[in-house]
Amino acid sequence: SCQYLKAKWDPNNAAPGTIVMVVMFHSIEKATETAANPMHVGSGDFKRIMKNLNDFGFQAINANQLADFLDFNAKIPQRSVVLIQDDRHSAENYNDWFRPYWQELGWPVVNAWISYDDSIRTRILQENVALGAEGFVDHQSHGTVHNINMTDASSDEYIRSEFQGSTDDLQNNFNKKPVAIIWPGGGFGIRPVQIAREFGFRIGFTTHPRGPIMFNWIPLADANDAGRPAYVAEGYVNDPRMVLPRYWPSQVLENLDVIRIISAEAAAFFAALLAAGSA
């Protein structure tokens, strides 16, 4: 409690009301304005999302910045966004869609990198290494095999192999130790979270759009929702920073003002506490 309060009130740390929106991109469709598949985003909608994020005063941060904010309340922009591009992609994808925002605004993009050694990885590895060295693309773990979820039904051997293979790949090829696990398929569990911590992971991302996040304020559920069976309860793992929510692209624009209001109300609440303490 004392460490939390010190971090919250330290004037060198993030200002009260600092808030983070996490957005997941799966596939960005160049030929369509609005994607028919809800897991994808059309080119027109992508550009509108990025423009509105900028217009609302959001600034993009990388995975280490988010981990430092959640662990220590480290200073980040008061309205921050984490842009996560799931799965492996060529340099063309990043140059077409994200580079203009990197060049104009300094916005990095986090990549959920799959470490499975196949022809796709061989073809795009070196260009992704170059993107990472530039600081533009922040490659983080999306597992090794990836397409078999990690859950409490998984063996310890499989879970450890997913983290070991991914960690070795990112260290050997990208010269970095990953801090984030973007859970493959959105699967997680008590044992996967505990083993992720053993490997040094500091944050993890689900596919649940439960809301934005603040220091010591992460929305999650303690019980499953029959109306939304895909949103598995996260509370039982007892480690909120390892089950962070993400918004789908189709949910970004409708939530920007909601997030702005949450941030403003939190800042006003802390300002009132300060005023009452000094009276």
Short mmCIF file of N, CA, C and O in Angstrom, two decimals, residues 127-139 174:
data_model
loop_
_atom_site.label_atom_id
_atom_site.label_comp_id
_atom_site.label_asym_id
_atom_site.label_seq_id
_atom_site.Cartn_x
_atom_site.Cartn_y
_atom_site.Cartn_z
N GLU A 127 13.60 -8.48 -42.30
CA GLU A 127 12.96 -7.17 -42.44
C GLU A 127 12.28 -6.76 -41.15
O GLU A 127 12.23 -5.58 -40.80
N ASN A 128 11.77 -7.73 -40.38
CA ASN A 128 11.20 -7.41 -39.08
C ASN A 128 12.27 -7.05 -38.07
O ASN A 128 12.08 -6.17 -37.23
N VAL A 129 13.42 -7.73 -38.14
CA VAL A 129 14.54 -7.36 -37.27
C VAL A 129 14.93 -5.91 -37.52
O VAL A 129 15.18 -5.14 -36.57
N ALA A 130 14.97 -5.49 -38.78
CA ALA A 130 15.31 -4.10 -39.11
C ALA A 130 14.27 -3.13 -38.58
O ALA A 130 14.61 -2.05 -38.06
N LEU A 131 13.00 -3.48 -38.67
CA LEU A 131 11.93 -2.62 -38.14
C LEU A 131 12.06 -2.47 -36.63
O LEU A 131 11.83 -1.39 -36.07
N GLY A 132 12.42 -3.58 -35.96
CA GLY A 132 12.60 -3.54 -34.51
C GLY A 132 13.79 -2.70 -34.12
O GLY A 132 13.72 -1.91 -33.15
N ALA A 133 14.90 -2.83 -34.85
CA ALA A 133 16.10 -2.06 -34.54
C ALA A 133 15.87 -0.57 -34.71
O ALA A 133 16.48 0.25 -34.02
N GLU A 134 14.96 -0.22 -35.59
CA GLU A 134 14.61 1.18 -35.82
C GLU A 134 13.84 1.78 -34.64
O GLU A 134 13.78 3.00 -34.48
N GLY A 135 13.22 0.91 -33.82
CA GLY A 135 12.37 1.38 -32.73
C GLY A 135 10.93 1.57 -33.14
O GLY A 135 10.07 1.89 -32.30
N PHE A 136 10.66 1.37 -34.41
CA PHE A 136 9.33 1.56 -34.97
C PHE A 136 8.38 0.45 -34.55
O PHE A 136 7.27 0.70 -34.09
N VAL A 137 8.80 -0.81 -34.69
CA VAL A 137 7.97 -1.97 -34.34
C VAL A 137 8.54 -2.64 -33.10
O VAL A 137 9.72 -3.01 -33.07
N ASP A 138 7.71 -2.77 -32.08
CA ASP A 138 8.10 -3.38 -30.81
C ASP A 138 7.58 -4.81 -30.80
O ASP A 138 6.42 -5.06 -30.48
N HIS A 139 8.44 -5.77 -31.16
CA HIS A 139 8.03 -7.18 -31.24
C HIS A 139 7.94 -7.77 -29.84
O HIS A 139 8.89 -7.71 -29.06
N PHE A 174 16.09 -10.52 -32.11
CA PHE A 174 15.70 -9.12 -31.96
C PHE A 174 16.47 -8.41 -30.84
O PHE A 174 16.24 -7.24 -30.58
#
